[in-house]
Amino acid sequence: MTSKTLARAGLAAAGLLALSAGAAQAGQMARLAQIPKLLTTERCYGVALAGHNDCKAAAGATCAGTSKVDYDGKSYKRVPKGTCVTTKTPHGMGSLSPKA
């Protein structure tokens, strides 16, 4: 290998390292940006429409946006704190814990 080839390989490796560090930092920033929402909202089970759940889900669904059924008691949607149990749906009120 020539010194130019070694230099290019070193620069490429340094570039990849910088990109991966930047991606990791961006992921951390995205998670930190969620903190205010998490502090002002609560999980409300049984109020999400199909495909609009924030996470947790019944059979056939894995996480956010994958619920197949409206008002599934095992899927939740984040709502402003204090509003969940007063949220009325065709299947009853919202719940702070998963419904059967």
Coordinates of N, CA, C and O in Angstrom, one line a residue:
M1 N 0.8 -1.2 0.0 CA 0.0 0.0 0.0 C 0.9 1.2 0.0 O 1.9 1.3 0.7
T2 N 0.4 2.2 -0.7 CA 1.2 3.5 -0.8 C 0.7 4.4 0.4 O -0.3 4.1 1.1
S3 N 1.5 5.4 0.7 CA 1.2 6.3 1.8 C -0.1 7.0 1.5 O -0.9 7.3 2.4
K4 N -0.4 7.3 0.2 CA -1.7 8.0 -0.2 C -2.9 7.0 0.1 O -3.9 7.5 0.6
T5 N -2.7 5.8 -0.2 CA -3.8 4.8 0.1 C -4.1 4.7 1.6 O -5.2 4.7 2.0
L6 N -3.0 4.6 2.4 CA -3.1 4.6 3.8 C -3.8 5.8 4.3 O -4.6 5.8 5.2
A7 N -3.4 7.0 3.8 CA -4.0 8.2 4.2 C -5.5 8.3 3.9 O -6.3 8.7 4.8
R8 N -5.9 7.8 2.7 CA -7.3 7.8 2.3 C -8.1 6.9 3.2 O -9.2 7.2 3.7
A9 N -7.5 5.7 3.5 CA -8.2 4.8 4.4 C -8.4 5.4 5.8 O -9.4 5.2 6.4
G10 N -7.3 6.0 6.3 CA -7.4 6.7 7.6 C -8.5 7.8 7.6 O -9.3 7.9 8.6
L11 N -8.5 8.6 6.6 CA -9.6 9.6 6.5 C -11.0 9.0 6.4 O -11.9 9.5 7.0
A12 N -11.1 7.9 5.6 CA -12.4 7.3 5.5 C -12.9 6.8 6.9 O -14.0 6.9 7.3
A13 N -11.9 6.1 7.6 CA -12.3 5.6 8.9 C -12.6 6.7 9.9 O -13.6 6.6 10.7
A14 N -11.9 7.8 9.9 CA -12.2 8.9 10.7 C -13.6 9.5 10.4 O -14.4 9.9 11.3
G15 N -13.9 9.6 9.1 CA -15.2 10.1 8.7 C -16.3 9.2 9.2 O -17.4 9.7 9.6
L16 N -16.2 7.9 9.1 CA -17.2 7.0 9.5 C -17.4 7.1 11.0 O -18.5 7.1 11.5
L17 N -16.3 7.2 11.8 CA -16.4 7.4 13.2 C -17.1 8.7 13.6 O -18.0 8.7 14.4
A18 N -16.8 9.7 12.9 CA -17.5 11.0 13.1 C -19.0 10.9 12.8 O -19.8 11.4 13.6
L19 N -19.4 10.2 11.7 CA -20.8 10.1 11.4 C -21.5 9.2 12.4 O -22.6 9.6 12.8
S20 N -20.9 8.2 12.8 CA -21.6 7.3 13.8 C -21.7 8.0 15.1 O -22.7 7.9 15.8
A21 N -20.7 8.8 15.6 CA -20.8 9.6 16.8 C -22.0 10.6 16.7 O -22.7 10.8 17.6
G22 N -22.0 11.3 15.5 CA -23.1 12.2 15.3 C -24.5 11.6 15.3 O -25.4 12.2 15.8
A23 N -24.6 10.4 14.7 CA -25.9 9.7 14.7 C -26.3 9.4 16.1 O -27.5 9.5 16.5
A24 N -25.4 8.9 16.9 CA -25.7 8.5 18.3 C -26.1 9.8 19.1 O -27.1 9.7 19.9
Q25 N -25.4 10.9 18.9 CA -25.8 12.1 19.6 C -27.2 12.6 19.1 O -27.9 13.1 19.9
A26 N -27.5 12.5 17.9 CA -28.8 12.9 17.4 C -29.9 12.0 18.0 O -31.0 12.5 18.4
G27 N -29.6 10.7 18.2 CA -30.6 9.8 18.8 C -30.8 10.2 20.3 O -32.0 10.2 20.8
Q28 N -29.8 10.6 21.0 CA -29.9 11.1 22.4 C -30.7 12.4 22.4 O -31.5 12.5 23.3
M29 N -30.4 13.3 21.5 CA -31.2 14.5 21.5 C -32.7 14.3 21.2 O -33.5 14.9 21.8
A30 N -33.0 13.4 20.3 CA -34.4 13.1 20.1 C -35.1 12.5 21.3 O -36.2 12.9 21.6
R31 N -34.4 11.6 22.1 CA -34.9 11.1 23.3 C -35.1 12.2 24.3 O -36.1 12.2 25.0
L32 N -34.1 13.1 24.5 CA -34.2 14.2 25.4 C -35.4 15.1 25.1 O -36.0 15.7 26.0
A33 N -35.7 15.3 23.8 CA -36.7 16.2 23.4 C -38.1 15.6 23.8 O -39.1 16.4 23.9
Q34 N -38.2 14.3 24.1 CA -39.5 13.7 24.5 C -39.8 13.9 26.0 O -40.9 13.8 26.4
I35 N -38.8 14.3 26.8 CA -39.0 14.5 28.2 C -40.1 15.4 28.6 O -41.0 15.1 29.4
P36 N -40.2 16.6 28.0 CA -41.4 17.5 28.4 C -42.7 16.8 28.1 O -43.6 17.0 28.9
K37 N -42.8 16.1 27.0 CA -44.1 15.5 26.7 C -44.4 14.4 27.7 O -45.5 14.2 28.1
L38 N -43.4 13.6 28.1 CA -43.6 12.6 29.1 C -44.0 13.1 30.4 O -44.7 12.5 31.2
L39 N -43.5 14.3 30.8 CA -43.8 14.9 32.1 C -45.2 15.5 32.1 O -45.8 15.6 33.2
T40 N -45.8 15.8 31.0 CA -47.1 16.5 31.0 C -48.2 15.6 30.4 O -49.4 16.1 30.3
T41 N -47.9 14.4 30.1 CA -48.9 13.5 29.6 C -48.9 12.2 30.4 O -48.0 11.9 31.2
E42 N -49.9 11.4 30.1 CA -50.0 10.0 30.8 C -50.5 9.0 29.7 O -51.1 9.4 28.7
R43 N -50.2 7.8 30.0 CA -50.6 6.7 29.1 C -52.1 6.5 29.3 O -52.6 6.3 30.5
C44 N -52.9 6.5 28.3 CA -54.3 6.2 28.4 C -54.7 5.1 27.5 O -54.6 5.2 26.3
Y45 N -55.1 4.0 28.1 CA -55.4 2.8 27.4 C -56.9 2.8 27.0 O -57.8 3.3 27.7
G46 N -57.1 2.2 25.8 CA -58.4 2.1 25.2 C -59.0 3.3 24.5 O -60.2 3.3 24.2
V47 N -58.2 4.3 24.2 CA -58.7 5.5 23.6 C -58.1 5.7 22.2 O -58.6 6.5 21.4
A48 N -57.1 4.9 21.8 CA -56.5 5.2 20.5 C -57.3 4.5 19.3 O -57.8 3.5 19.5
L49 N -57.3 5.2 18.3 CA -57.9 4.7 17.0 C -56.9 3.8 16.4 O -55.7 3.9 16.6
A50 N -57.4 2.8 15.6 CA -56.5 1.9 14.9 C -55.4 2.7 14.1 O -55.7 3.6 13.4
G51 N -54.1 2.2 14.3 CA -53.0 2.9 13.7 C -52.5 4.2 14.3 O -51.6 4.8 13.8
H52 N -53.2 4.6 15.4 CA -52.8 5.8 16.1 C -52.3 5.6 17.5 O -52.3 6.6 18.2
N53 N -52.0 4.4 17.9 CA -51.6 4.2 19.3 C -50.1 4.6 19.4 O -49.4 4.7 18.4
D54 N -49.7 5.0 20.6 CA -48.4 5.5 20.8 C -47.5 4.3 21.1 O -46.3 4.3 20.7
C55 N -47.9 3.3 21.7 CA -47.2 2.0 21.9 C -48.0 1.0 22.7 O -49.2 1.3 22.9
K56 N -47.4 -0.1 23.0 CA -48.1 -1.2 23.7 C -49.2 -1.6 22.7 O -49.8 -0.8 22.1
A57 N -49.4 -2.9 22.6 CA -50.4 -3.3 21.6 C -50.8 -4.7 21.8 O -50.2 -5.5 22.5
A58 N -51.9 -5.0 21.2 CA -52.5 -6.4 21.3 C -51.9 -7.3 20.3 O -50.9 -6.9 19.6
A59 N -52.4 -8.5 20.2 CA -51.8 -9.4 19.2 C -51.9 -8.8 17.8 O -52.9 -8.2 17.5
G60 N -50.8 -9.0 17.1 CA -50.8 -8.6 15.7 C -50.2 -7.1 15.6 O -50.1 -6.6 14.5
A61 N -49.9 -6.5 16.7 CA -49.3 -5.2 16.7 C -48.1 -5.2 17.6 O -48.0 -5.9 18.5
T62 N -47.1 -4.4 17.2 CA -45.9 -4.4 18.0 C -45.7 -3.1 18.7 O -45.3 -3.1 19.9
C63 N -45.9 -1.9 18.1 CA -45.7 -0.7 18.9 C -46.4 0.4 18.2 O -47.4 0.2 17.6
A64 N -45.8 1.6 18.3 CA -46.5 2.8 17.8 C -47.1 2.7 16.4 O -46.4 2.3 15.5
G65 N -48.4 3.1 16.3 CA -49.0 3.1 15.0 C -49.4 1.8 14.4 O -49.8 1.7 13.2
T66 N -49.3 0.7 15.2 CA -49.6 -0.6 14.6 C -50.8 -1.3 15.1 O -51.1 -2.4 14.7
S67 N -51.6 -0.6 16.0 CA -52.8 -1.2 16.5 C -53.8 -1.4 15.3 O -53.9 -0.5 14.4
K68 N -54.5 -2.5 15.3 CA -55.4 -2.8 14.2 C -56.9 -2.6 14.6 O -57.8 -2.7 13.7
V69 N -57.1 -2.2 15.8 CA -58.5 -2.1 16.3 C -58.7 -0.7 17.0 O -57.8 -0.3 17.8
D70 N -59.8 -0.1 16.7 CA -60.1 1.2 17.4 C -60.4 0.9 18.9 O -61.0 -0.1 19.2
Y71 N -59.9 1.7 19.8 CA -60.2 1.6 21.2 C -59.7 0.3 21.9 O -60.3 -0.2 22.8
D72 N -58.6 -0.2 21.4 CA -58.1 -1.5 21.9 C -57.6 -1.2 23.4 O -56.8 -0.3 23.6
G73 N -58.1 -1.9 24.3 CA -57.8 -1.7 25.7 C -56.3 -2.1 26.1 O -55.9 -1.7 27.2
K74 N -55.6 -2.7 25.2 CA -54.2 -3.0 25.4 C -53.2 -2.0 24.8 O -52.0 -2.1 24.9
S75 N -53.8 -1.1 24.0 CA -52.9 -0.1 23.4 C -53.2 1.3 24.0 O -54.3 1.5 24.5
Y76 N -52.2 2.1 24.1 CA -52.4 3.4 24.7 C -52.0 4.5 23.8 O -51.3 4.4 22.8
K77 N -52.6 5.7 24.1 CA -52.3 7.0 23.5 C -51.9 7.9 24.6 O -52.5 7.9 25.7
R78 N -50.9 8.7 24.4 CA -50.5 9.7 25.5 C -51.5 10.9 25.4 O -51.8 11.4 24.3
V79 N -52.1 11.2 26.5 CA -53.0 12.3 26.6 C -52.6 13.3 27.7 O -51.8 12.9 28.6
P80 N -53.1 14.5 27.8 CA -52.7 15.4 28.8 C -53.0 14.8 30.2 O -54.1 14.2 30.4
K81 N -52.1 15.0 31.2 CA -52.3 14.5 32.5 C -53.7 14.9 33.1 O -54.1 16.0 32.9
G82 N -54.3 13.9 33.7 CA -55.6 14.2 34.4 C -56.8 14.1 33.5 O -57.9 14.3 33.9
T83 N -56.6 13.8 32.2 CA -57.8 13.7 31.3 C -58.1 12.3 30.9 O -59.2 12.0 30.3
C84 N -57.3 11.3 31.2 CA -57.5 9.9 30.7 C -58.8 9.3 31.2 O -59.6 8.9 30.4
V85 N -59.0 9.3 32.5 CA -60.2 8.6 33.0 C -61.5 9.3 32.7 O -62.6 8.7 32.9
T86 N -61.4 10.5 32.2 CA -62.7 11.2 31.8 C -62.9 11.2 30.3 O -63.8 11.8 29.8
T87 N -62.0 10.5 29.6 CA -62.1 10.4 28.1 C -63.1 9.3 27.8 O -62.9 8.2 28.1
K88 N -64.2 9.7 27.1 CA -65.2 8.8 26.8 C -65.1 8.2 25.4 O -64.8 9.0 24.4
T89 N -65.2 6.9 25.2 CA -65.2 6.3 23.9 C -66.4 5.4 23.8 O -67.2 5.2 24.7
P90 N -66.7 4.9 22.6 CA -67.8 4.0 22.4 C -67.7 2.7 23.3 O -68.7 2.0 23.5
H91 N -66.5 2.4 23.8 CA -66.3 1.2 24.7 C -66.2 1.6 26.1 O -65.7 0.7 26.9
G92 N -66.5 2.8 26.5 CA -66.4 3.2 27.9 C -65.3 4.3 28.1 O -64.9 4.9 27.1
M93 N -64.8 4.4 29.3 CA -63.9 5.5 29.6 C -62.4 5.0 29.4 O -62.2 3.8 29.4
G94 N -61.5 5.9 29.2 CA -60.1 5.6 29.1 C -59.6 5.1 30.5 O -60.3 5.3 31.5
S95 N -58.5 4.4 30.4 CA -58.0 3.7 31.6 C -56.5 4.0 31.8 O -55.8 4.0 30.8
L96 N -56.0 4.1 33.0 CA -54.6 4.3 33.3 C -53.8 3.0 33.2 O -52.6 3.0 33.3
S97 N -54.5 1.9 33.2 CA -53.9 0.6 33.1 C -54.5 -0.2 31.9 O -55.7 0.1 31.5
P98 N -53.8 -1.2 31.4 CA -54.4 -1.9 30.2 C -55.7 -2.6 30.6 O -55.9 -3.0 31.7
K99 N -56.6 -2.6 29.7 CA -58.0 -3.2 29.8 C -57.9 -4.6 29.2 O -57.2 -4.9 28.2
A100 N -58.8 -5.5 29.7 CA -58.9 -6.9 29.2 C -59.6 -6.9 27.9 O -60.3 -6.0 27.5

